[in-house]
PDB file of C-alpha atoms in Angstrom:
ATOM      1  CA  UNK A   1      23.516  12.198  35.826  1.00  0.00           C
ATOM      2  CA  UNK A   2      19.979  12.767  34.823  1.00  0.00           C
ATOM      3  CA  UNK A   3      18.616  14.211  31.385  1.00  0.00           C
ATOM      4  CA  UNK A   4      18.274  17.762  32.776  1.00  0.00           C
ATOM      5  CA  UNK A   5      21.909  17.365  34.396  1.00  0.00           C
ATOM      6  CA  UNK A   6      22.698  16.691  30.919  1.00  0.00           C
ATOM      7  CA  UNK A   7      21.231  19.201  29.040  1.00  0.00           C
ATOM      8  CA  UNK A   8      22.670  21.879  31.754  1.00  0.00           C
ATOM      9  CA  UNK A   9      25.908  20.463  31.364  1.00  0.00           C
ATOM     10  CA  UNK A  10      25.927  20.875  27.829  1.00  0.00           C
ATOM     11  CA  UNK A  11      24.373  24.231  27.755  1.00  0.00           C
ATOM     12  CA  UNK A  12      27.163  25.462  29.977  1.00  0.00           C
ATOM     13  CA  UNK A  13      29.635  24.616  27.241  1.00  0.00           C
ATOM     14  CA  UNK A  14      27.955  26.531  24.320  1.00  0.00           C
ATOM     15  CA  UNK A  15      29.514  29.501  22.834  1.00  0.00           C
ATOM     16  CA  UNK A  16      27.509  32.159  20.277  1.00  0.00           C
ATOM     17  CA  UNK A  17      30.277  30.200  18.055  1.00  0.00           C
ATOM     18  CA  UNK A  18      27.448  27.324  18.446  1.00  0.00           C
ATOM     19  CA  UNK A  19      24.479  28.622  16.196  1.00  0.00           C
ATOM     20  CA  UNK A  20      21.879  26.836  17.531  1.00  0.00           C
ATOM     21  CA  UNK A  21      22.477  28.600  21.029  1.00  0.00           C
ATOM     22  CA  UNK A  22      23.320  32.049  18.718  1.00  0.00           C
ATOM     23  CA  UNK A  23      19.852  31.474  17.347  1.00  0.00           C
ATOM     24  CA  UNK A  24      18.359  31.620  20.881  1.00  0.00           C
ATOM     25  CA  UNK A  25      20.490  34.582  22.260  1.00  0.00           C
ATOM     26  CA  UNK A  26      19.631  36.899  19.757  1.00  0.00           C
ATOM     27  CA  UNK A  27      16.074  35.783  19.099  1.00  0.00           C
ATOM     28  CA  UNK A  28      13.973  38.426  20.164  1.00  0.00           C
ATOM     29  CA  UNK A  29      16.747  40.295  21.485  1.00  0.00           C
ATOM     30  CA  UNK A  30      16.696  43.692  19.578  1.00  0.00           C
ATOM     31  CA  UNK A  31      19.122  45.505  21.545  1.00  0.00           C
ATOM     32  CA  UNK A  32      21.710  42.660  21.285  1.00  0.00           C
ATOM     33  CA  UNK A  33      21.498  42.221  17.631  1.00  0.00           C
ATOM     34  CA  UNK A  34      22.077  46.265  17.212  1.00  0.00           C
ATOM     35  CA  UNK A  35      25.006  45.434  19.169  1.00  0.00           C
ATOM     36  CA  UNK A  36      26.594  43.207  17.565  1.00  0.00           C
ATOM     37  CA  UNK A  37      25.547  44.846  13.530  1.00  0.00           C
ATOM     38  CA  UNK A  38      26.407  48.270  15.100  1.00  0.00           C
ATOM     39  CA  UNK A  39      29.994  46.878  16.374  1.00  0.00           C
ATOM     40  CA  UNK A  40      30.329  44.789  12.424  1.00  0.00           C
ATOM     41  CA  UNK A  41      28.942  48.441  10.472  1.00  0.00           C
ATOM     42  CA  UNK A  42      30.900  50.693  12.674  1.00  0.00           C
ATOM     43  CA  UNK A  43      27.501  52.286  12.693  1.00  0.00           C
ATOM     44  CA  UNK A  44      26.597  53.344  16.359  1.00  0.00           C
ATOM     45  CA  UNK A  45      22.935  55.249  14.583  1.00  0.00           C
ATOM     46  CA  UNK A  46      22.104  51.666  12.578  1.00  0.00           C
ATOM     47  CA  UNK A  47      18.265  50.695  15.074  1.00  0.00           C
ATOM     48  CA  UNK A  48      17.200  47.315  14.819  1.00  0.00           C
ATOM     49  CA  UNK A  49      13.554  47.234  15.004  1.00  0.00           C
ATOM     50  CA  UNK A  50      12.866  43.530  14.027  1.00  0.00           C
ATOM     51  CA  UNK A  51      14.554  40.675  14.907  1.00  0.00           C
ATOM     52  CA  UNK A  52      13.797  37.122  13.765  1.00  0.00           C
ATOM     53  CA  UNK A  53      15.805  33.463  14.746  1.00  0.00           C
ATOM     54  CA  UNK A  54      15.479  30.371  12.301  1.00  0.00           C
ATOM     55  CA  UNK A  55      13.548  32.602   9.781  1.00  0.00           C
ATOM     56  CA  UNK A  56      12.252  30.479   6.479  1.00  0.00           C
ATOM     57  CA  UNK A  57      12.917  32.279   3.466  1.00  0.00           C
ATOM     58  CA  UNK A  58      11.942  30.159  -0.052  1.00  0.00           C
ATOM     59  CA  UNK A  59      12.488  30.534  -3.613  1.00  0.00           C
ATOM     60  CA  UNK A  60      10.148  30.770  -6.398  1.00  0.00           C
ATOM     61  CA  UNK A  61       9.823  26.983  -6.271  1.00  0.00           C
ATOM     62  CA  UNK A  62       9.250  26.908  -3.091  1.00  0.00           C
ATOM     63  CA  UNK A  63      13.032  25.638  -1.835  1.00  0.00           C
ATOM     64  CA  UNK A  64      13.739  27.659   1.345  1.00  0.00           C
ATOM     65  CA  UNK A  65      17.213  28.473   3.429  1.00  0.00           C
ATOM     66  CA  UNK A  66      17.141  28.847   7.243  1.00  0.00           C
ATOM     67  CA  UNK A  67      18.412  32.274   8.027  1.00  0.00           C
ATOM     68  CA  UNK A  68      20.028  31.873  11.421  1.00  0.00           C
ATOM     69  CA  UNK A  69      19.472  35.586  12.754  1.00  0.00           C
ATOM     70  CA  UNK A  70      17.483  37.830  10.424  1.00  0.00           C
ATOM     71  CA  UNK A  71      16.727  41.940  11.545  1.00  0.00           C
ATOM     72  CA  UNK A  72      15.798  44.684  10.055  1.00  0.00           C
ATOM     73  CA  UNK A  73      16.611  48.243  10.934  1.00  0.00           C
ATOM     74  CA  UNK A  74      14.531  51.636  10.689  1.00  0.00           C
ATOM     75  CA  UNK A  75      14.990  52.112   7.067  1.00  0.00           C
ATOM     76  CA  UNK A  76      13.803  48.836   5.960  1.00  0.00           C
ATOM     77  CA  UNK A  77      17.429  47.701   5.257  1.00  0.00           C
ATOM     78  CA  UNK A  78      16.916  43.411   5.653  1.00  0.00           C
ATOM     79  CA  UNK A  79      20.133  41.519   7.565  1.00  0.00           C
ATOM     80  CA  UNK A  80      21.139  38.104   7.477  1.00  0.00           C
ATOM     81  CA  UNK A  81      23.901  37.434  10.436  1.00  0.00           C
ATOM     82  CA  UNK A  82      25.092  33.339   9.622  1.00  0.00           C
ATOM     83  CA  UNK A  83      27.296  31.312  12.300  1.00  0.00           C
ATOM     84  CA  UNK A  84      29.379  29.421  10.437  1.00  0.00           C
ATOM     85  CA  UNK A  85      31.843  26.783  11.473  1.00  0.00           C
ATOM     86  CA  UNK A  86      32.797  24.719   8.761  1.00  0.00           C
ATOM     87  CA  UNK A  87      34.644  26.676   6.080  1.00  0.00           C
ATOM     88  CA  UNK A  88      32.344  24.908   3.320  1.00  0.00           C
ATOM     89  CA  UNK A  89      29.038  26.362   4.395  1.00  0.00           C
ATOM     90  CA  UNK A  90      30.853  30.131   3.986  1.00  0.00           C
ATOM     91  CA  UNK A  91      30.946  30.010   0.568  1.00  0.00           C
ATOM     92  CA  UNK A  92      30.219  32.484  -2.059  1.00  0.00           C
ATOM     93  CA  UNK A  93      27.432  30.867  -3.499  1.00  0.00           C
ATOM     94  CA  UNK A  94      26.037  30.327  -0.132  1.00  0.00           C
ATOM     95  CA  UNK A  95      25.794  34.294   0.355  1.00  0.00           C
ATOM     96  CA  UNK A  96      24.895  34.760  -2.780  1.00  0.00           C
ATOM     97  CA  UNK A  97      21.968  32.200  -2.501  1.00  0.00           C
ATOM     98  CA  UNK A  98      21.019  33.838   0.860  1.00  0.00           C
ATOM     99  CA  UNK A  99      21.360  37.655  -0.734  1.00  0.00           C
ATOM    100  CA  UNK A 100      19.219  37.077  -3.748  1.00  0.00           C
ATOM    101  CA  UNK A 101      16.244  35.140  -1.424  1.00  0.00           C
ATOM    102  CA  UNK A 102      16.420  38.123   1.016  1.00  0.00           C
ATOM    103  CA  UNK A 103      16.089  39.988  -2.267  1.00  0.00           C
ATOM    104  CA  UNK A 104      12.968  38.225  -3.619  1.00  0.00           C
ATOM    105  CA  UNK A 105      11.586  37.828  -0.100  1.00  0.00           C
ATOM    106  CA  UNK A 106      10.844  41.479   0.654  1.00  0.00           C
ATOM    107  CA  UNK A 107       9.630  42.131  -3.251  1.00  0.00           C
ATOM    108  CA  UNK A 108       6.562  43.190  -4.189  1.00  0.00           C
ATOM    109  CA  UNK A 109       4.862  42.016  -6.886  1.00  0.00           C
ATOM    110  CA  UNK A 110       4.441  45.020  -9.112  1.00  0.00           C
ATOM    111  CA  UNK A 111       6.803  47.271  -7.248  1.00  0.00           C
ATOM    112  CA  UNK A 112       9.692  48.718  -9.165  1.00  0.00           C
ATOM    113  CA  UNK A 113      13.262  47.476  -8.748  1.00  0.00           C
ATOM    114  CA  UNK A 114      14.562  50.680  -8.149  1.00  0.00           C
ATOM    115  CA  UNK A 115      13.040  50.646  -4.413  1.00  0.00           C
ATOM    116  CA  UNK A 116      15.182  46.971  -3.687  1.00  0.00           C
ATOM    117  CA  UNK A 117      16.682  48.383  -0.070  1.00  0.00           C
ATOM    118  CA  UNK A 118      19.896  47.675   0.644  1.00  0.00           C
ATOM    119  CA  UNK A 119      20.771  44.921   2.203  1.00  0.00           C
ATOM    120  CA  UNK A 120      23.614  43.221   4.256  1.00  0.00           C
ATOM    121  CA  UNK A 121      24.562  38.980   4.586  1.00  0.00           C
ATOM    122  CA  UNK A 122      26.894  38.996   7.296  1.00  0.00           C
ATOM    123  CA  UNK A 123      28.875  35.323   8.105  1.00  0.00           C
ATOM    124  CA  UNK A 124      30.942  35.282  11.234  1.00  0.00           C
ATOM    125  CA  UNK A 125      33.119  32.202  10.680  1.00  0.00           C
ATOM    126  CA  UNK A 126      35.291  30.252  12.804  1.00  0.00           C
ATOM    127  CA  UNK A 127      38.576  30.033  10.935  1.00  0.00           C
ATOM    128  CA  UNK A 128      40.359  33.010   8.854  1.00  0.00           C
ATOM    129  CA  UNK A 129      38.649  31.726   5.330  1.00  0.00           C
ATOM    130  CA  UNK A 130      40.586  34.274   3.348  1.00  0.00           C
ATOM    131  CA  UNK A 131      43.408  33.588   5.387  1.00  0.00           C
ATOM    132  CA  UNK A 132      44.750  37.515   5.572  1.00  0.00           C
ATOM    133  CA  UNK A 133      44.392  38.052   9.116  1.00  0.00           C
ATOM    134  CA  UNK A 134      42.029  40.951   8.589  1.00  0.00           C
ATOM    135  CA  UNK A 135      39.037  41.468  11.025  1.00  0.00           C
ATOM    136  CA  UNK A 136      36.543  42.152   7.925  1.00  0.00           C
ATOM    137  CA  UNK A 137      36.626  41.211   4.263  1.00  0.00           C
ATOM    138  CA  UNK A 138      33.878  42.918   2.749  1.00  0.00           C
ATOM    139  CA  UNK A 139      32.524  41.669  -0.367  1.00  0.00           C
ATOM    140  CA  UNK A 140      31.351  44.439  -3.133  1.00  0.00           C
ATOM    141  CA  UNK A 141      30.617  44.128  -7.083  1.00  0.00           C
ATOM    142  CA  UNK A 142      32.596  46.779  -9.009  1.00  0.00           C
ATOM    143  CA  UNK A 143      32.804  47.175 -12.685  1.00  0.00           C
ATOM    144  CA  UNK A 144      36.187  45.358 -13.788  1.00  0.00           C
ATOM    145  CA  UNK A 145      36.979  47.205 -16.567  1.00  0.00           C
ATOM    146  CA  UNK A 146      36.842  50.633 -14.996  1.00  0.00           C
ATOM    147  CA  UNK A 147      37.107  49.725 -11.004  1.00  0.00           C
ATOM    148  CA  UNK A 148      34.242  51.398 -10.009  1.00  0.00           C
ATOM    149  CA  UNK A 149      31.363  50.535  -8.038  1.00  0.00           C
ATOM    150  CA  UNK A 150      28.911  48.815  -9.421  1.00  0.00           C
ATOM    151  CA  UNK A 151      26.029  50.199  -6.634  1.00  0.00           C
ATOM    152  CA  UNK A 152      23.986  47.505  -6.267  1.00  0.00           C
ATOM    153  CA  UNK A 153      23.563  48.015  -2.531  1.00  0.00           C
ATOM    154  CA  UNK A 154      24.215  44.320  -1.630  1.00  0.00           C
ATOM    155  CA  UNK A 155      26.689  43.832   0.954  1.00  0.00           C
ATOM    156  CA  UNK A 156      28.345  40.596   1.935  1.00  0.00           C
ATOM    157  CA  UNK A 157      30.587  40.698   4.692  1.00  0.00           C
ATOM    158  CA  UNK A 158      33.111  38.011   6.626  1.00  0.00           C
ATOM    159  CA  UNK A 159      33.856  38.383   9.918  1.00  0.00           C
ATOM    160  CA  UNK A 160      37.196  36.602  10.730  1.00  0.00           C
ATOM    161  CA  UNK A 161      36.255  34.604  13.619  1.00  0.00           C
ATOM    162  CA  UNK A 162      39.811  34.349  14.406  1.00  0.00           C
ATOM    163  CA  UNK A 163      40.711  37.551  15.114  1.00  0.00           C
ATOM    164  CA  UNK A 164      42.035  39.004  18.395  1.00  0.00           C
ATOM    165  CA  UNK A 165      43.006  42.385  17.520  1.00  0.00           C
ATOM    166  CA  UNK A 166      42.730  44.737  21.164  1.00  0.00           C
ATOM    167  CA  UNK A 167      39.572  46.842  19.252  1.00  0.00           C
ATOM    168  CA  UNK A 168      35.960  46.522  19.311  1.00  0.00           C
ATOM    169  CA  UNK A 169      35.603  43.602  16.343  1.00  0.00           C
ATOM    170  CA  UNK A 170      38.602  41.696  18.369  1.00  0.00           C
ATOM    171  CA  UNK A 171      36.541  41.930  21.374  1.00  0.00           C
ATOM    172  CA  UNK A 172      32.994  40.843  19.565  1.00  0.00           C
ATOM    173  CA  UNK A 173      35.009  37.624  18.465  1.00  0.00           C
ATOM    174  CA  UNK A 174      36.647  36.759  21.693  1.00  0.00           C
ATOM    175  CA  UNK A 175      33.132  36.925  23.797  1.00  0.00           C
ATOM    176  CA  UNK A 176      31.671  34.931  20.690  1.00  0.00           C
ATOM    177  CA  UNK A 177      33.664  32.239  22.352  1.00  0.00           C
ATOM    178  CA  UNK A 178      33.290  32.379  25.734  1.00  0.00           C
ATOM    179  CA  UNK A 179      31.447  30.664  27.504  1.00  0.00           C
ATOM    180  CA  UNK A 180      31.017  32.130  30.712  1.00  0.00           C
ATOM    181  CA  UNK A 181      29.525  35.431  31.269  1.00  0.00           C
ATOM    182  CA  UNK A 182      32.259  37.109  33.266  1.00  0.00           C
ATOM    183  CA  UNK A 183      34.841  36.418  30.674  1.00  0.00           C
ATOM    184  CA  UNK A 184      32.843  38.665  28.441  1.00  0.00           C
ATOM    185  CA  UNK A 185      34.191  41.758  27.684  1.00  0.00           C
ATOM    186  CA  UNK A 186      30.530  43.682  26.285  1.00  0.00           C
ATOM    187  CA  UNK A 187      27.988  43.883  29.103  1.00  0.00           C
ATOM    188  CA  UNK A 188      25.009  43.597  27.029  1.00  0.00           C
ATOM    189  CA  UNK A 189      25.955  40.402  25.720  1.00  0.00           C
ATOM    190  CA  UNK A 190      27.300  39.082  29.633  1.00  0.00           C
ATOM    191  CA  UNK A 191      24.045  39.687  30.836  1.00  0.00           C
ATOM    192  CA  UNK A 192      22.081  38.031  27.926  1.00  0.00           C
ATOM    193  CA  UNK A 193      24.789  34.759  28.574  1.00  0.00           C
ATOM    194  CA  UNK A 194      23.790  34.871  31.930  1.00  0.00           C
ATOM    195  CA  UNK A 195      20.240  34.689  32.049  1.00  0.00           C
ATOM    196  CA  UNK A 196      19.975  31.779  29.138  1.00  0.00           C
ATOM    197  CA  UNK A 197      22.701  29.793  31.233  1.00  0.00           C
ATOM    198  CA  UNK A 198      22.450  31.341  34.371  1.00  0.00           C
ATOM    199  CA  UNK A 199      19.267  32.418  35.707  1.00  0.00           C
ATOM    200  CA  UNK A 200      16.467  29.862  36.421  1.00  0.00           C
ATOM    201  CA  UNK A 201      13.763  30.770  33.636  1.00  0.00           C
ATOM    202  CA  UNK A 202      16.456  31.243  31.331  1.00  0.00           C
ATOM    203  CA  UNK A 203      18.352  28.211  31.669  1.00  0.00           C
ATOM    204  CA  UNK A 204      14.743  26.635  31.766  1.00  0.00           C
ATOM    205  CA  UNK A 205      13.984  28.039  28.397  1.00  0.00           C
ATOM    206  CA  UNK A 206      16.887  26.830  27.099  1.00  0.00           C
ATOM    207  CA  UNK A 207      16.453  23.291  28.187  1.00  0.00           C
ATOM    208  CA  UNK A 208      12.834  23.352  26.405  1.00  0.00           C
ATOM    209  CA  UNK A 209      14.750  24.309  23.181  1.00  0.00           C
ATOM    210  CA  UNK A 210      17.098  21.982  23.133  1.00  0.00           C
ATOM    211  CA  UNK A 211      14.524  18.919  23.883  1.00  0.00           C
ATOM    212  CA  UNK A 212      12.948  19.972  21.130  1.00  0.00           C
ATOM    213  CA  UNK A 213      15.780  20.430  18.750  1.00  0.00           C
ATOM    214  CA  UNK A 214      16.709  16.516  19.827  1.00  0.00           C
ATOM    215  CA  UNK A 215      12.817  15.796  19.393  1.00  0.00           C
ATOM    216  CA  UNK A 216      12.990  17.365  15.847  1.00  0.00           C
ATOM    217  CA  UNK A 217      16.882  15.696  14.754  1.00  0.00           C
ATOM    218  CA  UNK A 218      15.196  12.411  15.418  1.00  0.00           C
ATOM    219  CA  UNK A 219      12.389  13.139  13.561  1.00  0.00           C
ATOM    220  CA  UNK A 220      14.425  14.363  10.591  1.00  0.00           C
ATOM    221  CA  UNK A 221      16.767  11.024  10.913  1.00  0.00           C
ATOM    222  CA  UNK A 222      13.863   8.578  10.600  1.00  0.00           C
ATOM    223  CA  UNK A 223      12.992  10.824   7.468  1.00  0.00           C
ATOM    224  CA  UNK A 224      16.371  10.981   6.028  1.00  0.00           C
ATOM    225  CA  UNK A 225      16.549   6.779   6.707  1.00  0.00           C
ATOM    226  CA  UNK A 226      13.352   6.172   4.800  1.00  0.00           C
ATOM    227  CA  UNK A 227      14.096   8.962   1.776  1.00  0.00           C
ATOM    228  CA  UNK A 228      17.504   7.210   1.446  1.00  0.00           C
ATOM    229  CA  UNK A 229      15.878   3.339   1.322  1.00  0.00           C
ATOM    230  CA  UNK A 230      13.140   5.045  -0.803  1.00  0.00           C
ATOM    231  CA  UNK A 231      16.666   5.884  -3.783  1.00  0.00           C
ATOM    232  CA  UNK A 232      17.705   2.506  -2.857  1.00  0.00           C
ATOM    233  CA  UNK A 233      14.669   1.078  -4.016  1.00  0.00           C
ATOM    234  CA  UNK A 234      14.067   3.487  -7.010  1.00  0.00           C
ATOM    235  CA  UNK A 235      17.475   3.213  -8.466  1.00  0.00           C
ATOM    236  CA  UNK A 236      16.452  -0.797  -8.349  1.00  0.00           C
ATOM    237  CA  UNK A 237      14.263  -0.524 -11.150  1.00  0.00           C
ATOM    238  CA  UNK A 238      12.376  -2.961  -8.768  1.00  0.00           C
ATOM    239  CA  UNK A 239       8.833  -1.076  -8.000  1.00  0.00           C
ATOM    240  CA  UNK A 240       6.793   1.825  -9.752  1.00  0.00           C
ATOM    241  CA  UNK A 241       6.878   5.340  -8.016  1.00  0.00           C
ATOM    242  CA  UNK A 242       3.348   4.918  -7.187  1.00  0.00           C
ATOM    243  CA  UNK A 243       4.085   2.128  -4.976  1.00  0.00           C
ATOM    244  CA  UNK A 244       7.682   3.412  -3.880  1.00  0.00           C
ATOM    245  CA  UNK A 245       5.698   6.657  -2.441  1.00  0.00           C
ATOM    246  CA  UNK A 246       2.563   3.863  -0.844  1.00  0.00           C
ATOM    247  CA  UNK A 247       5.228   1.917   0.804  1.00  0.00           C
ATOM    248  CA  UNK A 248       7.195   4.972   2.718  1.00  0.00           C
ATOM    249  CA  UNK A 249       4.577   7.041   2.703  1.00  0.00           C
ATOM    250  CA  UNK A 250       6.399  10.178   0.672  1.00  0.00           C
ATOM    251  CA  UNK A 251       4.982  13.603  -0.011  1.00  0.00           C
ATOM    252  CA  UNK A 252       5.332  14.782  -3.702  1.00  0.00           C
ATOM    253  CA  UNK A 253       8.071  16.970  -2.551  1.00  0.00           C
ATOM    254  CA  UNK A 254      10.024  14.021  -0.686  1.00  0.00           C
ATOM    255  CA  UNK A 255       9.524  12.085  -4.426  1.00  0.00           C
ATOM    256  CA  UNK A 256      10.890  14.653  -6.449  1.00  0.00           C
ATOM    257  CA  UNK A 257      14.268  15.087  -3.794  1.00  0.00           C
ATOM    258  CA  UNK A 258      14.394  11.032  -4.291  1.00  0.00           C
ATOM    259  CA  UNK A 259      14.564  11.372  -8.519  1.00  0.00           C
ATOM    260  CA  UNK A 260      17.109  13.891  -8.085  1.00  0.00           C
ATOM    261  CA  UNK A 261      19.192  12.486  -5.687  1.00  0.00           C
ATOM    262  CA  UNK A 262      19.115   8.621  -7.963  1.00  0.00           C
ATOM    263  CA  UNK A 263      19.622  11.244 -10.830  1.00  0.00           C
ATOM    264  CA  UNK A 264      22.700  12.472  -9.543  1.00  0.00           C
ATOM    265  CA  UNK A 265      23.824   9.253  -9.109  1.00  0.00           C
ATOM    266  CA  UNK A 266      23.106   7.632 -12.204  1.00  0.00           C
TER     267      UNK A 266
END
């Protein structure tokens, strides 16, 4: 089988469970995206009007989070729809973290709080992480002593990837993990399946993609290898930092991830 039998082969076996193929379906894809927030909102008038795949959003010192599909909609409101698999990566001070830098990433300097839009982090997860069985668990601050809203206008919602109730959510969730078009039940996001692994530009685009996410995970291995000899040699006591960053050839950034790392460790 040759690389491009390969990469077919394995494209053929994605599902929008997989977010780096999630990424690529709804990149770009405006209508899709409305689907899929109108279908989570139960808000057929919510427009998407931006749509953004793998968007870098950093901190105040300059520490960033990979937003797997970010949109906006007509009234400014900011989205953040995360694939997540792995039960760990769901947690609540993952949403949290991704709320308040969707927060300070639309600020403007000057501009008063009052005009923060509302905004929405949406996971779609795998397993049942509440383990109720409900489609939806919608996350809201209220004021404890009095149970009232506390109006913030950030929403954090999970959407139980293991639901297969016969209703619209049940149906989002069971063509999330299809992976054939014609076992989809919503036609706009059959014929979006289709072209990436059907049709011959699409599947061609997709094939790009993935070369260069393999191109980019074995550039971030031979990184990973040299930060992690780079602690080893640190935590030795053995050379300065000067010559630690000479010999591996580390950005200031790379340094400062190295002392906290031998930090945590000591």
């Amino acid at each position: 089988m040759t690389k491009k039998q390969k990469m077919i082969a394995r494209l053929q076996e994605f599902t929008l469970m997989d977010d780096d193929f999630m990424t690529r379906f709804f990149e770009n894809d405006k209508d899709c995206t409305q689907f899929v927030l109108q279908t989570i909102l139960e808000n057929k008038k919510l427009k998407v009007i931006d749509t953004v795949a793998q968007k870098v959003v950093k901190n105040l010192e300059g520490r960033s989070v990979r937003l797997d599909v970010y949109a906006k909609d007509n009234k400014g409101k900011p989205y953040d729809i995360e694939i997540q698999r792995a039960d760990k990566g769901a947690g609540a001070k993952r949403a949290r973290y991704n709320s308040a830098l969707m927060d300070a990433d639309i600020t403007v300097p000057g501009e008063d709080a009052k005009n923060l839009p509302e905004s929405y982090v949406i996971f779609i997860t795998e397993n049942d992480i509440f383990g109720k069985g409900f489609p939806l668990y919608h996350i809201e601050r209220t004021v404890k002593e009095c149970n009232i809203s506390f109006d913030d206008e950030s929403h954090i919602i999970y959407v139980n990837g293991k639901y297969e109730g016969n209703d619209p959510i049940g149906d989002l969730m069971h063509d999330f993990h299809c992976k054939k078009a014609d076992d989809m039940k919503n036609k706009l996001l059959a014929e979006r399946a289709r072209y990436l692994k059907e049709d011959e530009k699409g599947v061609k685009h997709m094939c790009r993609i993935m070369e260069d996410f393999a191109k980019e995970e074995r550039k971030e291995a031979k990184i990973e290898e040299r930060m992690n000899l780079a602690a080893k040699v640190l935590e030795s006591g053995k050379m300065t930092e000067e010559e630690i960053v000479e010999m591996f050839k580390l950005t200031a950034k790379q340094l400062k991830a190295i002392k906290e790392r031998v930090a945590v460790l000591a």
